[in-house]
Amino acid sequence: MLKRTHTCGDLTARDVDREVVLSGWVHSIRLHGQIIFIDLRDRYGKTQIVFDAESFRGDLNQAKKLSLEDVLTVRGTVRHRGENAVNPQLVTGEIEVHVRDLEILNETDPLPFIITDRQAALEDMRLKYRYLELRTDELQSYLQIRHRAAQITRRYLDTQRFLEIETPVLMKSTPEGARDYLVPSRIHKGKFYALPQSPQTYKQLLMIAGFDRYFQIVKCFRDEDLRADRQPEFTQIDLEMSFVDEKDVQAIAEGLTRELFQQIRGVSLPDPFPILTYEEAMDRYGTDKPDLRYELPLIELKPYTDRSDFNAFRSADCVKGLVWSDGGSYSRKVIDGLTDSVKPYGAKGLAWMKVAGGLLTGGISKFFSPELQQELMSDLALKDGSILFLIGDRRQVAQTAMGALRCEIARRENLTDPDEFQPCWVVDMPMFEWDPEEERYVAVHHPFTSPKEEDLPKMATDPGRVYSRGYDLVLNGYEIAGGSIRINRIEVQEQVFHHLGISEQEAQEKFGFLLEALRYGAPPHGGIAFGFDRLVMLLCGTSNIRDVIAFPKTTSAMSLMDDAPSAVSPEQLAELGITLITK
């Protein structure tokens, strides 16, 4: 086989008259009589190669029979393209290679879809043949960005004195929120390892061991209900630091985020990032991961609705509103669609009023007196052509449903600029939230998050009013990182377990190793974990997280390419001491 001397993205006018060897895939074919033009492609770019009777020493009929995605090696001479044939879109656009020798390394079967057009096939088909979809320019560029992001991360954290330390993939099953993926042990029959949901306990042990700055780009696994931007296995940039407070961790995380966006997107993010409390975010934006690229703030309207004749809102704990200045033309069909968009969040309906001729009209406007209408329009600066939406319910329902409406209007009206990035921190989250189904408190972050020092006295008497030392990094409506200062005192950790309904016996069974370690000089420590896949997704400018993962799963956790998960043989099950029960 001829050995390539250059890639398909290397050659320029400086290489004219040089003899070269290129290898790659046939990207396109153009026949012009006895001259055949082919774009040869590899991951570095494309080069136009030419077969003609003057240069080619083989049979031109062989070249004419080449198909898209055949794998070739060619030897030839670099020539200038004609002046009118220059392609300014390609680095190699000034030259072409006139082929003397051809080796066909592999002929392709008919393709299941057109490689140059991702939209030519449904996503399930593309995932089945993922190795073909990965040949597209788009996905190749995304995975190159992913590589660059990982290298920038390692370089940046190395300059900040972090050590990259690997933690086990086979670990003890511990209750951390989602279900574990379990791995049966052949040697210890009836016992199981778990795949890590995160390296949480290990990184805390590394701090106790004296490694004061740890990081890892690590695979994590969670067996949970999936969404479009969630995968059963995902990658984190995991950080932990000793002798720090929240601001120290946030400064490192901000520095890394700024470095990534500056080097990859050429975007300068603010310094420092703005900070919102959890309550501010929920009250103003209806979500703890607000998109700050547009305003549309939520408005407290109960003081107005309580003075109206609209009795449906009288018993509501909270009435939230939102004004869209260009909604006067919204038809009933559009409003019905918006109503449907808030119902999954618990809202029973969506009230509305439009502004026309200096008056509130339509919807529930008839329940508002002329004086109350004028006060409302003056206080909210309502103009003709505006529409006011209202939701009354329990505070959390009113906030989250109206927050969802805010996002839906932004999507419908194209209010977001994909090249704008607005980060913020969300802090001061509740330590616990009440789960009415299980009738117990659950951790908002995880069981190892430290409560605020000033709230420690409330732990015994009023845990619902305890705030944590957690912090989330949000960018354009996505949570890209989350972390906290950890508990480093065993008596506080035991209190938290108690409120989470974890008995002393269960705590010892699941976390005994960590509880014991806390007795041996655990330093104050904290950290953060970036969702690397989601971060890369934003760096690439795509909204599909599967685009930035080489071999992703579907939203039902299936790998269509290799048909995983799959059945295993009875012999394998017997070796593991497992009997399947099918229903």
PDB file of N, CA and C in Angstrom, residues 503-556:
ATOM      1  N   SER A 503     -31.258   5.428  58.168  1.00  0.00           N
ATOM      2  CA  SER A 503     -31.039   4.969  59.535  1.00  0.00           C
ATOM      3  C   SER A 503     -29.548   4.823  59.820  1.00  0.00           C
ATOM      4  N   GLU A 504     -29.214   4.728  61.121  1.00  0.00           N
ATOM      5  CA  GLU A 504     -27.808   4.548  61.498  1.00  0.00           C
ATOM      6  C   GLU A 504     -27.250   3.271  60.881  1.00  0.00           C
ATOM      7  N   GLN A 505     -28.084   2.216  60.890  1.00  0.00           N
ATOM      8  CA  GLN A 505     -27.622   0.940  60.322  1.00  0.00           C
ATOM      9  C   GLN A 505     -27.368   1.075  58.823  1.00  0.00           C
ATOM     10  N   GLU A 506     -28.315   1.727  58.112  1.00  0.00           N
ATOM     11  CA  GLU A 506     -28.142   1.905  56.665  1.00  0.00           C
ATOM     12  C   GLU A 506     -26.955   2.808  56.375  1.00  0.00           C
ATOM     13  N   ALA A 507     -26.776   3.853  57.178  1.00  0.00           N
ATOM     14  CA  ALA A 507     -25.641   4.759  56.983  1.00  0.00           C
ATOM     15  C   ALA A 507     -24.330   4.009  57.114  1.00  0.00           C
ATOM     16  N   GLN A 508     -24.254   3.109  58.099  1.00  0.00           N
ATOM     17  CA  GLN A 508     -23.032   2.322  58.273  1.00  0.00           C
ATOM     18  C   GLN A 508     -22.832   1.351  57.117  1.00  0.00           C
ATOM     19  N   GLU A 509     -23.938   0.734  56.658  1.00  0.00           N
ATOM     20  CA  GLU A 509     -23.840  -0.228  55.556  1.00  0.00           C
ATOM     21  C   GLU A 509     -23.405   0.456  54.260  1.00  0.00           C
ATOM     22  N   LYS A 510     -23.989   1.618  53.995  1.00  0.00           N
ATOM     23  CA  LYS A 510     -23.743   2.289  52.719  1.00  0.00           C
ATOM     24  C   LYS A 510     -22.531   3.214  52.755  1.00  0.00           C
ATOM     25  N   PHE A 511     -22.362   3.934  53.872  1.00  0.00           N
ATOM     26  CA  PHE A 511     -21.342   4.994  53.917  1.00  0.00           C
ATOM     27  C   PHE A 511     -20.392   4.858  55.092  1.00  0.00           C
ATOM     28  N   GLY A 512     -20.329   3.664  55.704  1.00  0.00           N
ATOM     29  CA  GLY A 512     -19.490   3.498  56.879  1.00  0.00           C
ATOM     30  C   GLY A 512     -18.049   3.906  56.646  1.00  0.00           C
ATOM     31  N   PHE A 513     -17.528   3.597  55.451  1.00  0.00           N
ATOM     32  CA  PHE A 513     -16.131   3.931  55.139  1.00  0.00           C
ATOM     33  C   PHE A 513     -15.909   5.438  55.149  1.00  0.00           C
ATOM     34  N   LEU A 514     -16.898   6.220  54.656  1.00  0.00           N
ATOM     35  CA  LEU A 514     -16.764   7.671  54.640  1.00  0.00           C
ATOM     36  C   LEU A 514     -16.932   8.245  56.044  1.00  0.00           C
ATOM     37  N   LEU A 515     -17.923   7.730  56.785  1.00  0.00           N
ATOM     38  CA  LEU A 515     -18.134   8.216  58.147  1.00  0.00           C
ATOM     39  C   LEU A 515     -16.907   7.977  59.008  1.00  0.00           C
ATOM     40  N   GLU A 516     -16.280   6.824  58.843  1.00  0.00           N
ATOM     41  CA  GLU A 516     -15.061   6.550  59.607  1.00  0.00           C
ATOM     42  C   GLU A 516     -13.947   7.498  59.195  1.00  0.00           C
ATOM     43  N   ALA A 517     -13.835   7.760  57.881  1.00  0.00           N
ATOM     44  CA  ALA A 517     -12.779   8.653  57.394  1.00  0.00           C
ATOM     45  C   ALA A 517     -12.937  10.063  57.956  1.00  0.00           C
ATOM     46  N   LEU A 518     -14.198  10.498  58.151  1.00  0.00           N
ATOM     47  CA  LEU A 518     -14.426  11.848  58.691  1.00  0.00           C
ATOM     48  C   LEU A 518     -13.888  11.995  60.109  1.00  0.00           C
ATOM     49  N   ARG A 519     -13.615  10.866  60.796  1.00  0.00           N
ATOM     50  CA  ARG A 519     -13.098  10.908  62.164  1.00  0.00           C
ATOM     51  C   ARG A 519     -11.591  11.153  62.202  1.00  0.00           C
ATOM     52  N   TYR A 520     -10.936  11.082  61.036  1.00  0.00           N
ATOM     53  CA  TYR A 520      -9.477  11.130  61.026  1.00  0.00           C
ATOM     54  C   TYR A 520      -8.946  12.403  60.368  1.00  0.00           C
ATOM     55  N   GLY A 521      -9.440  13.531  60.791  1.00  0.00           N
ATOM     56  CA  GLY A 521      -8.873  14.798  60.326  1.00  0.00           C
ATOM     57  C   GLY A 521      -9.306  15.184  58.928  1.00  0.00           C
ATOM     58  N   ALA A 522     -10.620  15.251  58.714  1.00  0.00           N
ATOM     59  CA  ALA A 522     -11.135  15.658  57.398  1.00  0.00           C
ATOM     60  C   ALA A 522     -11.061  17.179  57.274  1.00  0.00           C
ATOM     61  N   PRO A 523     -10.360  17.710  56.267  1.00  0.00           N
ATOM     62  CA  PRO A 523     -10.257  19.166  56.131  1.00  0.00           C
ATOM     63  C   PRO A 523     -11.551  19.743  55.565  1.00  0.00           C
ATOM     64  N   PRO A 524     -11.803  21.035  55.780  1.00  0.00           N
ATOM     65  CA  PRO A 524     -12.907  21.683  55.049  1.00  0.00           C
ATOM     66  C   PRO A 524     -12.645  21.548  53.547  1.00  0.00           C
ATOM     67  N   HIS A 525     -13.662  21.168  52.795  1.00  0.00           N
ATOM     68  CA  HIS A 525     -13.435  20.960  51.363  1.00  0.00           C
ATOM     69  C   HIS A 525     -14.726  21.156  50.593  1.00  0.00           C
ATOM     70  N   GLY A 526     -14.576  21.392  49.322  1.00  0.00           N
ATOM     71  CA  GLY A 526     -15.725  21.573  48.445  1.00  0.00           C
ATOM     72  C   GLY A 526     -15.307  21.409  47.002  1.00  0.00           C
ATOM     73  N   GLY A 527     -16.288  21.300  46.135  1.00  0.00           N
ATOM     74  CA  GLY A 527     -15.957  21.088  44.725  1.00  0.00           C
ATOM     75  C   GLY A 527     -17.123  21.378  43.817  1.00  0.00           C
ATOM     76  N   ILE A 528     -16.951  20.968  42.587  1.00  0.00           N
ATOM     77  CA  ILE A 528     -17.971  21.201  41.569  1.00  0.00           C
ATOM     78  C   ILE A 528     -17.763  20.178  40.458  1.00  0.00           C
ATOM     79  N   ALA A 529     -18.837  19.841  39.765  1.00  0.00           N
ATOM     80  CA  ALA A 529     -18.746  18.928  38.624  1.00  0.00           C
ATOM     81  C   ALA A 529     -19.442  19.566  37.434  1.00  0.00           C
ATOM     82  N   PHE A 530     -18.731  19.687  36.327  1.00  0.00           N
ATOM     83  CA  PHE A 530     -19.297  20.184  35.076  1.00  0.00           C
ATOM     84  C   PHE A 530     -19.890  19.018  34.301  1.00  0.00           C
ATOM     85  N   GLY A 531     -21.072  19.209  33.737  1.00  0.00           N
ATOM     86  CA  GLY A 531     -21.588  18.269  32.765  1.00  0.00           C
ATOM     87  C   GLY A 531     -20.860  18.494  31.446  1.00  0.00           C
ATOM     88  N   PHE A 532     -19.846  17.678  31.193  1.00  0.00           N
ATOM     89  CA  PHE A 532     -18.955  17.934  30.053  1.00  0.00           C
ATOM     90  C   PHE A 532     -19.701  17.840  28.732  1.00  0.00           C
ATOM     91  N   ASP A 533     -20.601  16.856  28.580  1.00  0.00           N
ATOM     92  CA  ASP A 533     -21.341  16.708  27.325  1.00  0.00           C
ATOM     93  C   ASP A 533     -22.176  17.954  27.045  1.00  0.00           C
ATOM     94  N   ARG A 534     -22.869  18.441  28.069  1.00  0.00           N
ATOM     95  CA  ARG A 534     -23.728  19.619  27.902  1.00  0.00           C
ATOM     96  C   ARG A 534     -22.893  20.866  27.620  1.00  0.00           C
ATOM     97  N   LEU A 535     -21.747  20.979  28.294  1.00  0.00           N
ATOM     98  CA  LEU A 535     -20.854  22.106  28.067  1.00  0.00           C
ATOM     99  C   LEU A 535     -20.347  22.107  26.626  1.00  0.00           C
ATOM    100  N   VAL A 536     -19.940  20.940  26.136  1.00  0.00           N
ATOM    101  CA  VAL A 536     -19.470  20.836  24.746  1.00  0.00           C
ATOM    102  C   VAL A 536     -20.605  21.139  23.780  1.00  0.00           C
ATOM    103  N   MET A 537     -21.812  20.688  24.106  1.00  0.00           N
ATOM    104  CA  MET A 537     -22.979  20.981  23.272  1.00  0.00           C
ATOM    105  C   MET A 537     -23.132  22.485  23.072  1.00  0.00           C
ATOM    106  N   LEU A 538     -22.972  23.266  24.142  1.00  0.00           N
ATOM    107  CA  LEU A 538     -23.087  24.724  24.036  1.00  0.00           C
ATOM    108  C   LEU A 538     -21.910  25.308  23.261  1.00  0.00           C
ATOM    109  N   LEU A 539     -20.716  24.774  23.474  1.00  0.00           N
ATOM    110  CA  LEU A 539     -19.552  25.255  22.730  1.00  0.00           C
ATOM    111  C   LEU A 539     -19.705  24.999  21.237  1.00  0.00           C
ATOM    112  N   CYS A 540     -20.388  23.913  20.877  1.00  0.00           N
ATOM    113  CA  CYS A 540     -20.578  23.564  19.469  1.00  0.00           C
ATOM    114  C   CYS A 540     -21.751  24.316  18.835  1.00  0.00           C
ATOM    115  N   GLY A 541     -22.642  24.862  19.647  1.00  0.00           N
ATOM    116  CA  GLY A 541     -23.802  25.558  19.099  1.00  0.00           C
ATOM    117  C   GLY A 541     -24.895  24.630  18.625  1.00  0.00           C
ATOM    118  N   THR A 542     -24.956  23.413  19.171  1.00  0.00           N
ATOM    119  CA  THR A 542     -26.039  22.498  18.835  1.00  0.00           C
ATOM    120  C   THR A 542     -26.948  22.348  20.044  1.00  0.00           C
ATOM    121  N   SER A 543     -28.177  21.901  19.826  1.00  0.00           N
ATOM    122  CA  SER A 543     -29.108  21.709  20.937  1.00  0.00           C
ATOM    123  C   SER A 543     -29.350  20.225  21.217  1.00  0.00           C
ATOM    124  N   ASN A 544     -28.634  19.353  20.529  1.00  0.00           N
ATOM    125  CA  ASN A 544     -28.809  17.906  20.694  1.00  0.00           C
ATOM    126  C   ASN A 544     -27.554  17.334  21.330  1.00  0.00           C
ATOM    127  N   ILE A 545     -27.676  16.857  22.571  1.00  0.00           N
ATOM    128  CA  ILE A 545     -26.501  16.365  23.291  1.00  0.00           C
ATOM    129  C   ILE A 545     -25.901  15.140  22.616  1.00  0.00           C
ATOM    130  N   ARG A 546     -26.705  14.394  21.853  1.00  0.00           N
ATOM    131  CA  ARG A 546     -26.173  13.204  21.171  1.00  0.00           C
ATOM    132  C   ARG A 546     -25.186  13.582  20.072  1.00  0.00           C
ATOM    133  N   ASP A 547     -25.264  14.826  19.593  1.00  0.00           N
ATOM    134  CA  ASP A 547     -24.340  15.269  18.547  1.00  0.00           C
ATOM    135  C   ASP A 547     -22.888  15.290  19.015  1.00  0.00           C
ATOM    136  N   VAL A 548     -22.651  15.445  20.311  1.00  0.00           N
ATOM    137  CA  VAL A 548     -21.280  15.634  20.795  1.00  0.00           C
ATOM    138  C   VAL A 548     -20.743  14.404  21.514  1.00  0.00           C
ATOM    139  N   ILE A 549     -21.481  13.284  21.421  1.00  0.00           N
ATOM    140  CA  ILE A 549     -21.048  12.020  22.007  1.00  0.00           C
ATOM    141  C   ILE A 549     -20.835  11.045  20.851  1.00  0.00           C
ATOM    142  N   ALA A 550     -19.689  10.389  20.820  1.00  0.00           N
ATOM    143  CA  ALA A 550     -19.361   9.560  19.661  1.00  0.00           C
ATOM    144  C   ALA A 550     -20.411   8.473  19.432  1.00  0.00           C
ATOM    145  N   PHE A 551     -20.749   7.744  20.482  1.00  0.00           N
ATOM    146  CA  PHE A 551     -21.704   6.646  20.347  1.00  0.00           C
ATOM    147  C   PHE A 551     -22.772   6.778  21.430  1.00  0.00           C
ATOM    148  N   PRO A 552     -23.774   7.635  21.205  1.00  0.00           N
ATOM    149  CA  PRO A 552     -24.781   7.896  22.234  1.00  0.00           C
ATOM    150  C   PRO A 552     -25.873   6.839  22.259  1.00  0.00           C
ATOM    151  N   LYS A 553     -26.641   6.869  23.336  1.00  0.00           N
ATOM    152  CA  LYS A 553     -27.840   6.053  23.456  1.00  0.00           C
ATOM    153  C   LYS A 553     -29.059   6.879  23.048  1.00  0.00           C
ATOM    154  N   THR A 554     -30.167   6.192  22.780  1.00  0.00           N
ATOM    155  CA  THR A 554     -31.426   6.882  22.506  1.00  0.00           C
ATOM    156  C   THR A 554     -32.029   7.358  23.831  1.00  0.00           C
ATOM    157  N   THR A 555     -33.170   8.057  23.751  1.00  0.00           N
ATOM    158  CA  THR A 555     -33.831   8.512  24.975  1.00  0.00           C
ATOM    159  C   THR A 555     -34.414   7.346  25.780  1.00  0.00           C
ATOM    160  N   SER A 556     -34.459   6.156  25.196  1.00  0.00           N
ATOM    161  CA  SER A 556     -34.869   4.971  25.956  1.00  0.00           C
ATOM    162  C   SER A 556     -33.664   4.127  26.366  1.00  0.00           C
TER     163      SER A 556
END
